[in-house]
DNA sequence: TCTTGTTTTGCAAACGTTTGCAGAGAAAAG
DNA sequence: CTTTTCTCTGCAAACGTTTGCAAAACAAGA
């Protein structure tokens, strides 16, 4: 009828003051237990639910956080938003979700628009320039995931140690020539993985060829399959599982057997068991990262920005079915032969603050 | 310093009334253009952003909608939330996302908790009982997707026509014994697809065996691979692409070739191009459904509930690489032979209001 | 019975907007 | 130069909470 009942209506009905009703919910220990019970019964009966907006206006606390991701359709993100949402829910917070569509401008707009109405923001895999990020972090409560800009609050899923394990493992299997197939070039994770591969290889006399499946899609990776197979490498490390999966699709189409002809290791463990053979990959604790970020936002609700921090969760190598010993004869596969040693295509090796 | 500037502060600074400032944003045509410009400049300079909570409190419009899904990690949902979010954003609405974890109680709680703070709710693939749904629909503005309860506002992705096409196609290829591998039993889509297969088969002398990959996961489906292969069917229609994918995993492990030994057709077109061979499937317009639901919520903002409606978007069969002619000799595959004609396992054929 | 102290409740202001109503000018009409 | 009509702006109340402060009620100590 008259819409949802309000605290004032409840109070009138019970012949008590609105403030008392309010306190029955927010600070019941200040009230006589019987009063609390009375109010609760009436509230229950009337179907009263508190108005978040009024509360937010009064307390200055929004009761919500914002979560911004580049592309929710990428399988890396759903588990993350799930974890964030669950944990936020436990803390009594709702979560606004927004998708930037990989567009930095959209991301920037989204941040400005959401920031004022929430307790804080979680920005995952930001595509913004470092300078802008620092600027934002100065005036907004925002936690970044997988973006490493100094003096911001950031939680990072670090795979470099796991990548080193992966490379030593490959090396023990006899692999000497490996490929790294990168993803979105602006991605911090991509840069990080790229250099992890480079550094280790340099130190251990492995020869690495770089490829880039630029938008990071299955199709892009699949299209790269032939070139990778023909490049003479015997193992490949992919930026993430969807690229690994795409490569495997390309390999299968080209008749290249994994792991007999080529070993492949993915990253993120998003699809691992859904490929055949099951994908060896680097598992990464997105849930922990998400929860850490949520927790950070829920603390110190007063402050206008988060104090800088660099939280790291390390990934771990998990071996499944796509890695094996190098073929007895490591002679090139029978594909249209390219240049003997194709000039190793280097894809941006920048090691700035957000590498 | 003093936090974000407010309308009142802006007004004071400019020596005008708060209402004028407010109108400069909400009804600029009521004001002298110069005044509007003046206010806008000052707002820009001061970094003013309107406070959504205050606005919501004053207008009674929340400026946000809620989106509730059973499991964001299931690849069916991300494109849907993406479409919903994009369209909502165009309409100036934010979106709250929540995940019920397939738990009806959690879903119920979530609905009650979110409903009061939003313009309306979109509930996808609800696992709630029909009676409860009707009850909710009576008092809340909620649009359901893929749940068919009379007198509610619901948009349905109807695949039955496409399933008929799929079956006639299989039939033309010579298939006579097919399997339907179902997903979550409470799912409307599952019941609908189940009966579509049944009805058509009955009418066209196809023999259908039912299986259920109950929680609907890749693993469950993969584990079912052997039984399906051994059941003597020559084609299978899966509830969705992840089940189809799981089955293909199982088949691959068992040495069963797709499509030579067995044809498979998925549903939803969520992974289609990422399998090898590429999965034949039924494409479904989740984006349209999501947009329709958002639009419904944004209309008639005054009303306390949505008027009943049944919007249908039909799926279409898309043939890729997993369907082929039945094998010349349709003799049973060489797996441990089960009973000759395993009693067709029937999985819940209920055709109630939410079938 | 009168203090004094404690617990429980009420009053009223505040949070930042929006909006109906009315007042002030300015323009148009007489 | 009035009167009327319009355009523009201001006043103040309202939205539903929370919360500092003070009043009231009660209990305890004297």
XYZ file of C-alpha atoms (C1' of nucleotides) in Angstrom:
770
model
C 0.000 0.000 0.000
C 1.897 2.914 1.397
C 5.074 1.304 0.136
C 7.673 0.001 2.521
C 7.271 1.098 6.097
C 9.799 3.519 7.514
C 11.367 3.836 10.892
C 9.126 6.763 11.641
C 6.007 4.808 10.829
C 7.135 1.947 12.990
C 7.823 4.353 15.811
C 4.433 5.989 15.532
C 2.766 2.618 15.531
C 4.572 1.618 18.684
C 4.222 5.005 20.315
C 7.960 5.458 20.700
C 10.592 7.698 19.171
C 12.176 7.008 15.797
C 15.576 7.164 17.369
C 14.660 4.286 19.610
C 13.627 2.196 16.667
C 16.830 3.067 14.923
C 18.864 2.059 17.917
C 17.029 -1.223 18.200
C 18.777 -2.153 14.986
C 22.102 -0.422 15.192
C 22.936 -0.362 18.896
C 20.630 -2.812 20.611
C 22.816 -2.914 23.680
C 21.840 0.632 24.499
C 18.226 -0.391 24.850
C 16.213 -2.434 27.254
C 16.065 -5.955 25.828
C 12.286 -5.910 25.920
C 12.204 -2.774 23.803
C 14.476 -4.335 21.271
C 12.298 -7.408 21.107
C 9.210 -5.281 20.744
C 10.664 -3.308 17.891
C 11.982 -6.368 16.153
C 8.644 -8.071 16.319
C 6.879 -5.058 14.882
C 9.504 -4.633 12.190
C 9.206 -8.233 11.223
C 5.447 -8.014 11.072
C 5.439 -4.838 9.030
C 8.122 -6.122 6.694
C 10.397 -3.249 7.514
C 13.722 -3.072 5.717
C 16.145 -0.238 6.354
C 16.688 2.257 3.585
C 20.310 2.092 2.586
C 20.316 5.466 0.937
C 19.055 7.260 3.976
C 21.518 5.432 6.100
C 24.348 6.206 3.745
C 23.398 9.852 3.685
C 23.284 10.031 7.415
C 26.397 8.071 8.229
C 28.491 8.879 5.222
C 29.121 5.183 4.738
C 27.929 3.774 1.473
C 27.651 0.128 2.383
C 28.895 -0.807 -1.038
C 32.094 -1.198 -2.969
C 32.753 -0.948 -6.680
C 34.507 -3.573 -8.739
C 35.908 -2.669 -12.109
C 37.220 -5.254 -14.539
C 38.377 -4.993 -18.147
C 36.237 -7.820 -19.472
C 33.990 -9.958 -17.392
C 33.777 -12.487 -20.202
C 37.419 -13.369 -19.776
C 37.465 -16.443 -17.538
C 40.068 -14.926 -15.279
C 37.589 -12.494 -13.780
C 34.454 -14.373 -12.796
C 36.126 -16.282 -9.953
C 37.559 -13.016 -8.769
C 34.274 -11.151 -8.735
C 32.679 -14.131 -7.109
C 35.198 -14.129 -4.286
C 34.958 -10.375 -3.901
C 31.214 -10.477 -3.810
C 31.048 -13.284 -1.289
C 33.483 -11.690 1.061
C 31.907 -8.276 0.726
C 28.570 -9.823 1.466
C 29.992 -11.302 4.660
C 31.088 -7.834 5.626
C 27.648 -6.435 4.930
C 28.707 -4.700 1.753
C 27.093 -4.852 -1.643
C 29.142 -4.716 -4.790
C 28.709 -2.655 -7.917
C 30.195 -4.297 -10.952
C 31.390 -2.534 -14.054
C 33.156 -3.676 -17.180
C 35.456 -1.312 -19.012
C 35.530 -3.295 -22.205
C 39.321 -2.891 -22.125
C 38.858 0.807 -22.852
C 40.990 3.117 -20.679
C 38.693 6.085 -21.201
C 35.692 4.107 -20.170
C 37.642 2.886 -17.191
C 38.505 6.409 -16.173
C 34.916 7.591 -16.472
C 33.664 4.601 -14.566
C 36.053 5.251 -11.729
C 35.018 8.867 -11.392
C 31.376 8.011 -11.558
C 31.435 5.177 -9.063
C 33.956 6.385 -6.558
C 31.737 8.916 -4.810
C 28.938 6.464 -4.091
C 30.950 3.651 -2.647
C 33.106 2.809 0.294
C 35.913 2.173 -2.120
C 36.866 0.731 -5.468
C 38.669 -2.383 -6.614
C 40.203 -1.935 -10.018
C 41.471 -5.096 -11.627
C 44.099 -5.138 -14.362
C 43.816 -1.432 -14.931
C 44.678 -0.232 -18.412
C 45.217 3.351 -17.245
C 48.526 5.174 -17.421
C 50.609 5.018 -14.257
C 50.458 8.738 -13.739
C 46.704 8.731 -13.851
C 46.558 5.800 -11.492
C 48.696 7.534 -8.955
C 46.498 10.588 -9.268
C 43.364 8.568 -8.687
C 44.872 6.720 -5.777
C 45.604 10.025 -4.142
C 42.036 11.142 -3.866
C 39.989 7.963 -3.928
C 39.874 4.850 -1.850
C 40.963 2.339 -4.400
C 42.740 -0.985 -4.315
C 44.347 -2.212 -7.488
C 44.732 -5.828 -8.420
C 47.459 -6.812 -10.849
C 48.743 -3.353 -11.451
C 51.929 -2.289 -9.754
C 52.134 1.446 -9.321
C 54.269 2.568 -6.362
C 52.554 4.231 -3.415
C 49.182 2.819 -4.306
C 47.431 0.000 -2.538
C 47.915 -2.954 -4.808
C 47.654 -6.675 -4.561
C 49.593 -8.638 -7.088
C 49.385 -12.179 -8.297
C 53.027 -12.858 -8.802
C 53.846 -15.707 -11.115
C 57.526 -15.122 -11.648
C 58.720 -17.722 -9.153
C 56.294 -20.245 -10.594
C 57.468 -19.385 -14.066
C 61.005 -20.108 -12.984
C 59.835 -23.474 -11.690
C 58.087 -24.084 -14.957
C 61.217 -23.279 -16.909
C 63.459 -25.447 -14.780
C 60.982 -28.231 -15.163
C 60.960 -27.842 -18.926
C 64.679 -27.619 -18.891
C 64.946 -30.867 -16.965
C 62.764 -32.465 -19.597
C 65.359 -31.481 -22.146
C 63.722 -28.393 -23.627
C 66.130 -25.707 -24.776
C 64.093 -23.635 -27.174
C 60.901 -22.266 -25.788
C 58.345 -19.671 -26.766
C 56.492 -17.136 -24.689
C 53.140 -16.195 -26.146
C 52.007 -12.932 -24.636
C 48.566 -11.445 -24.083
C 47.266 -7.893 -23.789
C 50.365 -5.715 -24.044
C 49.170 -3.164 -21.492
C 48.674 -5.871 -18.926
C 50.981 -5.782 -15.936
C 50.759 -9.531 -15.639
C 51.857 -9.885 -19.222
C 54.877 -7.697 -18.758
C 55.755 -9.461 -15.576
C 55.526 -12.907 -17.088
C 57.376 -11.793 -20.137
C 60.343 -10.619 -18.146
C 60.274 -13.591 -15.830
C 60.686 -15.825 -18.849
C 63.369 -13.603 -20.307
C 65.422 -13.297 -17.180
C 65.430 -16.938 -16.338
C 66.198 -17.936 -19.891
C 69.090 -15.587 -20.110
C 70.550 -17.021 -16.932
C 70.069 -20.617 -17.958
C 70.966 -20.611 -21.594
C 67.487 -21.203 -22.885
C 66.582 -19.695 -26.190
C 63.259 -17.903 -26.096
C 61.116 -16.704 -28.963
C 58.391 -14.180 -28.270
C 54.967 -14.101 -29.782
C 51.994 -11.972 -28.969
C 48.356 -13.028 -29.195
C 47.477 -9.439 -28.835
C 43.889 -9.041 -27.823
C 44.422 -12.178 -25.790
C 41.573 -14.128 -27.322
C 41.301 -17.793 -28.107
C 41.080 -17.008 -31.804
C 44.170 -14.843 -31.864
C 46.109 -17.570 -30.139
C 44.775 -20.269 -32.370
C 45.819 -18.304 -35.423
C 49.297 -18.168 -33.979
C 49.499 -21.942 -33.689
C 51.203 -22.548 -37.003
C 53.901 -19.948 -36.547
C 54.686 -21.168 -33.077
C 54.861 -24.774 -34.171
C 57.063 -23.849 -37.113
C 59.391 -21.706 -35.072
C 61.348 -24.680 -33.879
C 60.567 -24.357 -30.198
C 59.767 -27.472 -28.229
C 57.809 -25.878 -25.429
C 55.647 -22.856 -24.984
C 54.593 -20.821 -22.018
C 51.422 -18.894 -22.611
C 50.350 -15.682 -20.940
C 47.188 -17.342 -19.752
C 45.073 -20.417 -20.104
C 42.853 -19.122 -22.848
C 45.870 -18.413 -24.989
C 47.296 -21.801 -24.128
C 43.994 -23.292 -25.053
C 43.892 -21.397 -28.316
C 47.362 -22.553 -29.176
C 46.386 -26.119 -28.479
C 43.458 -25.624 -30.808
C 45.822 -24.400 -33.477
C 48.216 -27.247 -32.849
C 45.471 -29.825 -33.033
C 44.298 -28.380 -36.324
C 47.851 -28.559 -37.636
C 48.346 -32.101 -36.473
C 50.893 -31.165 -33.861
C 50.609 -33.384 -30.822
C 50.714 -32.006 -27.314
C 52.740 -32.954 -25.344
C 54.635 -35.292 -27.673
C 55.661 -32.688 -30.222
C 55.291 -29.636 -28.071
C 54.850 -28.981 -24.375
C 52.602 -26.178 -23.267
C 52.128 -24.453 -19.957
C 49.353 -21.972 -19.341
C 48.772 -19.502 -16.586
C 46.000 -18.620 -14.106
C 44.466 -22.071 -13.958
C 41.158 -20.904 -15.293
C 40.427 -23.727 -17.708
C 42.986 -26.231 -16.752
C 40.908 -29.349 -16.471
C 38.704 -28.554 -19.405
C 41.292 -29.088 -22.074
C 42.498 -32.349 -23.458
C 45.055 -33.221 -22.421
C 44.568 -31.371 -19.139
C 46.594 -28.218 -19.194
C 49.702 -27.767 -17.118
C 49.499 -24.288 -15.748
C 50.343 -21.859 -13.010
C 47.634 -21.639 -10.420
C 47.033 -18.282 -8.890
C 44.965 -17.405 -5.869
C 42.500 -14.869 -7.225
C 40.180 -15.444 -4.316
C 42.772 -14.403 -1.794
C 43.624 -11.336 -3.819
C 39.995 -10.317 -4.079
C 39.400 -10.796 -0.380
C 42.494 -8.851 0.521
C 41.329 -5.961 -1.595
C 37.858 -5.995 -0.115
C 39.296 -6.107 3.360
C 41.519 -3.144 2.614
C 38.534 -1.097 1.542
C 36.514 -1.992 4.580
C 39.220 -0.872 6.962
C 39.736 2.744 8.008
C 36.450 3.816 6.547
C 37.161 7.402 7.401
C 40.257 8.059 5.374
C 40.012 9.597 1.954
C 42.529 7.263 0.353
C 44.323 4.010 1.053
C 47.864 4.020 2.297
C 50.327 2.510 -0.131
C 50.962 -1.193 0.135
C 52.181 -3.991 -2.054
C 50.604 -7.306 -1.249
C 51.843 -10.309 -3.125
C 50.341 -13.725 -3.615
C 52.539 -16.166 -5.390
C 51.344 -18.592 -8.001
C 52.316 -22.235 -8.022
C 53.144 -24.520 -10.876
C 50.715 -27.348 -11.366
C 51.731 -30.054 -13.779
C 49.062 -31.917 -15.651
C 49.064 -33.461 -19.053
C 50.557 -30.968 -21.469
C 54.199 -31.187 -20.546
C 56.554 -33.954 -21.512
C 60.093 -34.760 -22.464
C 61.402 -33.183 -25.605
C 61.066 -35.418 -28.669
C 64.046 -37.704 -29.286
C 64.742 -36.017 -32.606
C 64.189 -32.380 -32.131
C 64.157 -31.870 -35.861
C 61.757 -29.219 -37.039
C 58.183 -30.246 -37.570
C 56.902 -30.686 -41.067
C 55.250 -27.372 -41.639
C 56.126 -24.813 -44.218
C 59.583 -23.976 -42.962
C 60.171 -20.376 -42.044
C 63.522 -18.646 -41.869
C 65.944 -20.902 -40.089
C 66.035 -18.859 -36.948
C 63.258 -16.376 -37.239
C 64.395 -13.133 -35.734
C 63.070 -13.463 -32.232
C 60.142 -11.119 -32.269
C 60.431 -9.070 -29.160
C 57.331 -7.600 -27.817
C 57.938 -4.566 -25.658
C 60.302 -5.342 -22.835
C 59.702 -2.189 -20.828
C 60.415 -2.590 -17.151
C 59.005 0.629 -15.812
C 56.995 0.955 -12.688
C 54.160 -0.997 -14.158
C 56.099 -3.783 -15.729
C 40.264 18.652 2.563
C 36.609 19.141 3.344
C 35.851 16.101 1.237
C 33.824 16.364 -1.909
C 32.023 19.621 -2.428
C 28.258 19.647 -2.127
C 25.588 21.490 -3.968
C 25.175 23.811 -1.028
C 28.842 24.679 -0.969
C 28.817 25.362 -4.678
C 25.784 27.563 -4.240
C 27.353 29.525 -1.423
C 30.493 29.999 -3.438
C 28.499 31.364 -6.341
C 26.132 33.356 -4.195
C 23.067 31.584 -5.532
C 20.529 29.151 -4.130
C 21.182 25.437 -3.869
C 18.036 24.753 -5.816
C 19.457 26.688 -8.726
C 22.577 24.616 -8.711
C 20.519 21.476 -8.551
C 18.442 22.601 -11.481
C 21.533 23.399 -13.488
C 22.120 19.677 -13.578
C 18.689 18.162 -13.606
C 16.553 20.691 -15.502
C 18.920 23.025 -17.285
C 16.175 24.213 -19.605
C 14.495 25.960 -16.716
C 17.494 28.164 -16.215
C 19.125 30.994 -18.064
C 21.861 29.424 -20.207
C 24.467 31.690 -18.666
C 23.555 30.494 -15.205
C 23.883 26.914 -16.290
C 27.268 27.606 -17.787
C 28.367 29.399 -14.662
C 27.363 26.530 -12.440
C 28.904 23.954 -14.691
C 32.184 25.757 -14.748
C 32.278 26.061 -10.999
C 31.257 22.440 -10.566
C 33.954 21.327 -12.921
C 36.546 23.407 -11.139
C 35.551 22.205 -7.704
C 35.343 18.604 -8.819
C 31.737 18.349 -7.811
C 29.987 15.027 -8.263
C 26.379 14.547 -7.233
C 25.689 12.346 -4.264
C 23.609 9.434 -5.434
C 22.334 8.576 -2.011
C 20.958 11.993 -1.356
C 19.401 12.046 -4.753
C 17.903 8.623 -4.251
C 16.520 9.626 -0.917
C 14.964 12.721 -2.325
C 13.564 11.317 -5.530
C 12.844 7.798 -4.427
C 14.699 6.522 -7.461
C 17.691 4.386 -6.703
C 19.613 4.791 -9.920
C 20.669 1.207 -9.726
C 19.415 -2.244 -10.500
C 20.319 -5.581 -9.001
C 21.420 -8.609 -10.940
C 21.265 -12.012 -9.337
C 22.811 -15.074 -10.927
C 23.318 -18.618 -9.642
C 26.994 -18.861 -10.470
C 28.973 -16.178 -12.174
C 31.728 -18.664 -12.922
C 29.464 -20.541 -15.307
C 30.294 -19.191 -18.756
C 26.660 -18.649 -19.568
C 26.407 -15.688 -17.244
C 29.312 -13.353 -17.903
C 28.063 -12.272 -21.332
C 24.679 -11.702 -19.798
C 25.933 -9.540 -16.961
C 28.110 -7.729 -19.419
C 25.177 -6.881 -21.641
C 23.035 -5.908 -18.690
C 25.721 -3.701 -17.274
C 26.426 -1.966 -20.559
C 22.826 -1.244 -21.266
C 22.115 -0.138 -17.731
C 25.070 2.152 -17.934
C 23.620 3.726 -21.068
C 20.452 4.358 -19.113
C 22.377 5.963 -16.299
C 21.907 3.019 -13.981
C 24.526 1.184 -11.995
C 24.292 -2.514 -11.351
C 24.674 -4.502 -8.188
C 25.799 -8.018 -8.826
C 25.189 -10.957 -6.552
C 25.858 -14.651 -6.861
C 23.618 -17.137 -5.103
C 26.008 -20.017 -5.368
C 23.051 -22.078 -6.610
C 21.547 -21.885 -3.144
C 17.820 -21.039 -3.058
C 17.964 -19.725 0.489
C 20.802 -17.457 -0.327
C 18.900 -16.329 -3.391
C 15.853 -15.514 -1.335
C 17.846 -13.537 1.208
C 19.691 -11.697 -1.507
C 16.456 -10.685 -3.186
C 14.975 -9.323 0.012
C 18.114 -7.488 0.872
C 18.689 -5.892 -2.501
C 15.178 -5.152 -3.629
C 14.590 -2.108 -1.424
C 17.705 -0.283 -2.568
C 17.302 -0.660 -6.275
C 15.047 0.358 -9.091
C 14.403 -3.298 -9.713
C 15.932 -6.736 -9.836
C 16.912 -9.126 -12.589
C 16.946 -12.687 -11.395
C 18.508 -15.143 -13.772
C 17.786 -18.873 -13.704
C 16.073 -18.658 -10.367
C 16.208 -21.790 -8.249
C 13.288 -20.667 -6.085
C 9.960 -22.453 -5.899
C 7.287 -21.122 -8.230
C 5.028 -20.109 -5.370
C 7.747 -18.043 -3.803
C 8.576 -16.447 -7.118
C 5.042 -15.384 -7.677
C 4.959 -13.944 -4.182
C 8.118 -11.976 -4.783
C 6.928 -10.748 -8.143
C 3.835 -9.392 -6.467
C 5.622 -6.968 -4.236
C 8.920 -6.280 -5.944
C 9.950 -4.972 -9.292
C 11.667 -8.000 -10.661
C 12.272 -9.412 -14.106
C 13.124 -13.059 -14.399
C 15.311 -14.536 -17.073
C 14.921 -18.200 -17.934
C 12.266 -18.938 -15.409
C 8.712 -19.258 -16.583
C 6.248 -18.499 -13.837
C 2.886 -17.181 -15.063
C 1.933 -13.596 -14.290
C 5.516 -12.574 -13.665
C 7.651 -10.528 -16.002
C 9.931 -13.044 -17.600
C 12.158 -13.224 -20.599
C 12.932 -16.642 -21.889
C 15.605 -17.984 -24.148
C 13.619 -20.578 -25.963
C 15.626 -23.309 -27.595
C 12.888 -25.774 -28.401
C 12.552 -24.812 -32.046
C 16.298 -24.936 -32.473
C 16.390 -28.295 -30.771
C 13.855 -29.548 -33.267
C 16.101 -28.306 -36.047
C 19.022 -30.030 -34.423
C 17.139 -33.285 -34.211
C 15.918 -33.172 -37.781
C 19.456 -32.442 -38.838
C 20.766 -35.407 -36.899
C 17.977 -37.484 -38.239
C 18.885 -36.550 -41.800
C 22.406 -37.640 -41.057
C 21.052 -41.047 -40.227
C 21.030 -40.858 -36.445
C 18.245 -42.787 -34.753
C 19.460 -43.274 -31.227
C 20.375 -40.114 -29.434
C 21.095 -39.059 -25.884
C 20.122 -35.984 -23.978
C 22.546 -35.098 -21.232
C 20.860 -32.753 -18.793
C 22.220 -30.150 -16.421
C 20.970 -28.659 -13.145
C 17.618 -30.341 -12.549
C 15.952 -27.250 -11.125
C 16.816 -25.268 -14.198
C 13.911 -24.178 -16.357
C 16.108 -24.328 -19.409
C 17.005 -27.894 -18.604
C 13.397 -28.967 -18.259
C 12.495 -27.149 -21.409
C 15.258 -28.706 -23.439
C 14.556 -32.085 -21.990
C 10.952 -32.032 -23.114
C 11.780 -30.534 -26.485
C 14.004 -33.506 -27.149
C 11.414 -35.927 -25.818
C 8.512 -34.540 -27.755
C 10.260 -34.377 -31.050
C 11.757 -37.829 -30.648
C 8.417 -39.342 -29.828
C 6.932 -37.802 -32.948
C 9.754 -38.847 -35.209
C 10.601 -42.307 -34.017
C 13.930 -41.408 -32.508
C 15.045 -43.345 -29.519
C 16.337 -41.120 -26.755
C 18.309 -42.012 -23.674
C 18.526 -39.539 -20.840
C 21.524 -38.781 -18.733
C 22.092 -36.138 -16.152
C 25.361 -34.388 -15.432
C 23.785 -33.075 -12.328
C 25.661 -30.132 -10.981
C 26.276 -29.241 -14.592
C 30.034 -29.103 -14.359
C 32.665 -30.096 -16.871
C 33.881 -32.839 -14.555
C 30.466 -34.370 -14.039
C 29.940 -34.470 -17.780
C 33.360 -35.896 -18.449
C 32.722 -38.666 -15.958
C 29.593 -39.488 -17.906
C 31.504 -39.910 -21.138
C 32.008 -43.638 -20.907
C 28.405 -44.467 -20.106
C 27.135 -42.277 -22.891
C 29.518 -43.767 -25.395
C 28.635 -47.268 -24.290
C 24.930 -46.682 -24.402
C 24.745 -47.244 -28.095
C 23.621 -43.772 -29.079
C 25.186 -42.169 -32.112
C 24.510 -38.568 -31.231
C 24.123 -36.526 -28.118
C 22.487 -33.249 -27.323
C 23.877 -31.649 -24.223
C 22.099 -29.233 -21.920
C 24.815 -26.684 -22.482
C 28.238 -26.187 -23.946
C 30.181 -26.930 -20.821
C 28.497 -30.299 -20.561
C 29.091 -30.892 -24.245
C 32.676 -29.946 -23.698
C 32.985 -32.266 -20.732
C 31.536 -35.116 -22.717
C 33.996 -34.478 -25.491
C 36.740 -34.606 -22.887
C 35.439 -37.940 -21.722
C 35.141 -39.216 -25.257
C 38.648 -38.136 -26.129
C 39.982 -39.924 -23.086
C 38.109 -43.039 -24.099
C 39.326 -42.905 -27.660
C 35.905 -42.119 -29.060
C 36.134 -39.824 -32.038
C 33.837 -36.836 -32.479
C 32.139 -36.570 -34.925
C 33.089 -39.864 -36.555
C 31.909 -42.141 -33.784
C 29.542 -39.767 -32.102
C 27.967 -36.441 -32.997
C 27.501 -33.871 -30.292
C 25.493 -30.680 -30.129
C 25.790 -28.244 -27.285
C 23.651 -25.343 -26.237
C 24.102 -21.643 -25.454
C 27.122 -21.117 -27.677
C 29.349 -20.132 -24.828
C 32.468 -22.043 -25.755
C 31.704 -23.124 -29.221
C 34.832 -22.100 -31.017
C 37.152 -23.085 -28.224
C 36.719 -26.806 -28.568
C 38.314 -29.067 -31.089
C 36.560 -29.810 -33.292
C 34.522 -26.654 -32.988
C 31.278 -27.407 -31.236
C 27.980 -27.451 -33.058
C 25.554 -25.749 -30.752
C 22.442 -23.683 -30.314
C 23.188 -19.993 -30.133
C 21.046 -17.953 -27.854
C 20.777 -14.215 -27.576
C 21.621 -13.549 -23.963
C 22.410 -9.946 -24.719
C 18.943 -9.251 -26.028
C 17.413 -10.936 -23.030
C 19.493 -8.936 -20.624
C 18.697 -5.675 -22.351
C 15.009 -6.441 -22.419
C 15.033 -7.085 -18.707
C 16.921 -3.908 -17.959
C 14.555 -1.933 -20.127
C 11.577 -3.398 -18.325
C 12.956 -2.281 -14.997
C 13.675 1.204 -16.185
C 10.130 1.732 -17.415
C 7.264 2.772 -15.147
C 9.568 3.630 -12.325
C 6.629 4.392 -10.089
C 4.903 1.063 -9.953
C 5.578 -1.326 -7.146
C 5.778 -4.387 -9.364
C 6.105 -5.297 -13.020
C 3.071 -6.338 -14.993
C 3.197 -9.905 -16.178
C 4.758 -10.566 -19.535
C 6.389 -13.428 -21.348
C 9.096 -12.326 -23.730
C 10.697 -14.963 -25.849
C 13.925 -14.972 -27.785
C 14.492 -18.005 -29.896
C 17.812 -19.751 -30.248
C 19.231 -20.851 -33.559
C 21.116 -23.950 -34.510
C 24.678 -23.349 -35.586
C 26.473 -26.241 -37.147
C 30.212 -26.504 -36.749
C 32.484 -29.452 -36.530
C 30.981 -31.930 -34.096
C 28.145 -33.292 -36.136
C 28.472 -35.808 -38.916
C 26.808 -38.738 -40.595
C 26.240 -41.787 -38.503
C 28.994 -44.400 -38.845
C 28.432 -46.934 -41.600
C 28.329 -49.776 -39.105
C 26.444 -48.542 -36.130
C 27.707 -51.497 -34.131
C 28.374 -50.650 -30.495
C 31.708 -49.144 -29.700
C 34.345 -51.266 -28.069
C 33.869 -50.321 -24.480
C 32.875 -52.580 -21.667
C 29.450 -53.516 -22.933
C 26.581 -52.614 -20.652
C 23.143 -54.140 -20.783
C 22.040 -54.356 -24.338
C 19.470 -51.633 -24.096
C 20.114 -49.953 -20.803
C 16.797 -48.968 -19.325
C 16.478 -45.426 -20.549
C 17.263 -43.443 -17.467
C 14.605 -40.826 -17.204
C 15.465 -37.772 -15.319
C 12.468 -35.905 -13.987
C 10.091 -35.042 -16.776
C 7.917 -32.624 -14.794
C 6.110 -30.144 -16.955
C 4.747 -27.803 -14.332
C 4.592 -24.096 -14.663
C 8.322 -23.820 -14.519
C 9.165 -26.550 -16.929
C 13.180 11.237 51.943
C 16.844 13.240 49.374
C 20.994 12.726 46.659
C 23.548 10.623 43.341
C 24.438 7.611 39.651
C 22.953 4.684 35.901
C 20.158 3.097 32.458
C 16.801 4.000 29.027
C 14.446 7.013 25.959
C 13.255 11.325 23.392
C 14.332 15.737 20.814
C 16.100 17.832 17.121
C 19.638 18.646 13.914
C 22.115 16.883 10.285
C 23.377 14.274 5.856
C 22.822 16.293 0.255
C 19.428 16.375 -2.792
C 14.841 17.608 -5.224
C 10.682 20.185 -5.997
C 6.149 22.749 -5.177
C 5.227 27.164 -4.494
C 5.824 31.835 -4.638
C 8.479 36.122 -5.395
C 11.192 39.129 -8.532
C 12.220 40.873 -12.752
C 11.699 41.389 -17.601
C 9.159 41.380 -21.619
C 4.871 41.903 -23.941
C 0.485 43.859 -24.380
C -2.746 47.380 -23.590
C 2.691 54.133 -17.936
C -0.066 50.277 -16.317
C -1.292 45.711 -16.458
C -0.544 41.076 -17.771
C 2.273 37.232 -18.888
C 6.541 34.782 -18.769
C 11.027 33.575 -17.487
C 14.084 32.885 -13.974
C 15.397 32.162 -9.248
C 14.848 31.531 -4.164
C 12.591 29.535 0.078
C 11.637 25.801 2.666
C 9.965 21.281 3.282
C 10.689 16.664 2.426
C 13.092 11.991 1.741
C 14.593 8.090 6.013
C 18.197 7.576 8.765
C 21.725 8.455 12.678
C 23.499 10.604 16.782
C 24.916 14.214 20.358
C 22.748 15.926 23.968
C 19.459 16.210 27.453
C 15.382 14.630 29.937
C 13.131 10.976 32.326
C 12.920 6.908 34.820
C 14.695 4.012 37.915
C 17.977 2.032 41.366
C 20.960 2.559 45.045
C 23.165 4.767 48.857
C 22.676 7.833 52.725
